[in-house]
Amino acid sequence: DGGITQSPKYLFRKEGQNVTLSCEQNLNHDAMYWYRQDPGQGLRLIYYSQIVNDFQKGDIAEGYSVSREKKESFPLTVTSAQKNPTAFYLCASSPPAGEQYFGPGTRLTVT
Amino acid sequence: GIQVEQSPPDLILQEGANSTLRCNFSDSVNNLQWFHQNPWGQLINLFYIPSGTKQNGRLSATTVATERYSLLYISSSQTTDSGVYFCAVGAGGFKTIFGAGTRLFVKA
């Protein structure tokens, strides 16, 4: 089946630890995205990548890092510098400037 | 940057009723999507509609790009339509701006 997978579904970490969220797609899309959603809010763009080995900051990139070594994969690291990391994280992919498709999300809780 | 406003913020319907959700945007856009976020958080694509009108079963959408708004129509609503409906726009490049959403609850 073609689609986007994110793992894990739920993630719990202690404050001060870095954590990496996985996102994989087999849709052959060039572009990939990471969004953050807080309770009762819309989605905010963290990072996006138009092509392998290239990525740009979105609106709320501070405290996050990404890599794009393969077309299929776009992992997101939430670093200890992120002041309020507890949130729902959604990954998406699209053809260039086209319709975005989303993965099921990862719920991160940091205590 | 582009501002996206959705209305109403909350909507409660009796099963079988019809509704219209609105998305206003502050500048020209080159793409617009409607999504339904289900109670488990999954975003489901409803329409990719930069302009014009599309229909899919009980749902239809219209975007009037020159007047900077889009409408999502839900007819004969069902309890499974409950959730949050998001409008998202792109104005060039790869950046997408989401509205705050309309929270819909359909009562049986």
PDB file of C-alpha atoms in Angstrom, chain B residues 31-82:
ATOM      1  CA  ASN B  31      -3.394  25.846  -3.875  1.00  0.00           C
ATOM      2  CA  LEU B  32      -6.059  25.154  -1.280  1.00  0.00           C
ATOM      3  CA  GLN B  33      -6.967  21.958   0.522  1.00  0.00           C
ATOM      4  CA  TRP B  34      -9.748  20.871   2.870  1.00  0.00           C
ATOM      5  CA  PHE B  35      -9.022  18.188   5.454  1.00  0.00           C
ATOM      6  CA  HIS B  36     -11.066  16.319   8.038  1.00  0.00           C
ATOM      7  CA  GLN B  37      -9.224  15.414  11.239  1.00  0.00           C
ATOM      8  CA  ASN B  38     -10.864  12.429  12.867  1.00  0.00           C
ATOM      9  CA  PRO B  39     -10.954  11.819  16.646  1.00  0.00           C
ATOM     10  CA  TRP B  40      -7.716   9.792  16.415  1.00  0.00           C
ATOM     11  CA  GLY B  41      -5.878  12.728  14.869  1.00  0.00           C
ATOM     12  CA  GLN B  42      -5.585  11.425  11.318  1.00  0.00           C
ATOM     13  CA  LEU B  43      -5.894  14.119   8.652  1.00  0.00           C
ATOM     14  CA  ILE B  44      -8.030  12.903   5.769  1.00  0.00           C
ATOM     15  CA  ASN B  45      -7.879  14.660   2.407  1.00  0.00           C
ATOM     16  CA  LEU B  46     -11.264  15.942   1.319  1.00  0.00           C
ATOM     17  CA  PHE B  47     -10.563  18.300  -1.567  1.00  0.00           C
ATOM     18  CA  TYR B  48      -7.642  19.855  -3.403  1.00  0.00           C
ATOM     19  CA  ILE B  49      -9.407  22.887  -4.844  1.00  0.00           C
ATOM     20  CA  PRO B  50      -7.393  26.020  -5.792  1.00  0.00           C
ATOM     21  CA  SER B  51     -10.436  27.191  -7.773  1.00  0.00           C
ATOM     22  CA  GLY B  52     -13.799  25.988  -8.987  1.00  0.00           C
ATOM     23  CA  THR B  53     -16.219  23.434  -7.568  1.00  0.00           C
ATOM     24  CA  LYS B  54     -15.821  19.761  -6.748  1.00  0.00           C
ATOM     25  CA  GLN B  55     -18.162  17.170  -5.292  1.00  0.00           C
ATOM     26  CA  ASN B  56     -17.552  13.869  -3.562  1.00  0.00           C
ATOM     27  CA  GLY B  57     -20.670  12.143  -2.305  1.00  0.00           C
ATOM     28  CA  ARG B  58     -22.336  14.245   0.401  1.00  0.00           C
ATOM     29  CA  LEU B  59     -19.469  16.735   0.427  1.00  0.00           C
ATOM     30  CA  SER B  60     -18.744  19.493  -2.028  1.00  0.00           C
ATOM     31  CA  ALA B  61     -16.414  22.474  -2.091  1.00  0.00           C
ATOM     32  CA  THR B  62     -16.200  25.740  -3.959  1.00  0.00           C
ATOM     33  CA  THR B  63     -13.228  28.108  -4.113  1.00  0.00           C
ATOM     34  CA  VAL B  64     -13.617  31.635  -5.484  1.00  0.00           C
ATOM     35  CA  ALA B  65      -9.979  32.621  -5.744  1.00  0.00           C
ATOM     36  CA  THR B  66     -10.671  36.174  -6.958  1.00  0.00           C
ATOM     37  CA  GLU B  67     -12.714  36.847  -3.813  1.00  0.00           C
ATOM     38  CA  ARG B  68     -10.345  34.900  -1.538  1.00  0.00           C
ATOM     39  CA  TYR B  69     -12.679  32.380   0.024  1.00  0.00           C
ATOM     40  CA  SER B  70     -13.599  28.731  -0.091  1.00  0.00           C
ATOM     41  CA  LEU B  71     -16.721  26.936   1.132  1.00  0.00           C
ATOM     42  CA  LEU B  72     -17.168  23.337   2.218  1.00  0.00           C
ATOM     43  CA  TYR B  73     -20.711  21.971   2.094  1.00  0.00           C
ATOM     44  CA  ILE B  74     -21.780  18.951   4.104  1.00  0.00           C
ATOM     45  CA  SER B  75     -25.202  17.571   3.287  1.00  0.00           C
ATOM     46  CA  SER B  76     -27.245  15.037   5.266  1.00  0.00           C
ATOM     47  CA  SER B  77     -24.664  15.028   8.043  1.00  0.00           C
ATOM     48  CA  GLN B  78     -23.819  11.800   9.871  1.00  0.00           C
ATOM     49  CA  THR B  79     -22.258  11.204  13.271  1.00  0.00           C
ATOM     50  CA  THR B  80     -19.087  10.036  11.512  1.00  0.00           C
ATOM     51  CA  ASP B  81     -18.709  13.545  10.072  1.00  0.00           C
ATOM     52  CA  SER B  82     -17.762  14.768  13.555  1.00  0.00           C
TER      53      SER B  82
END
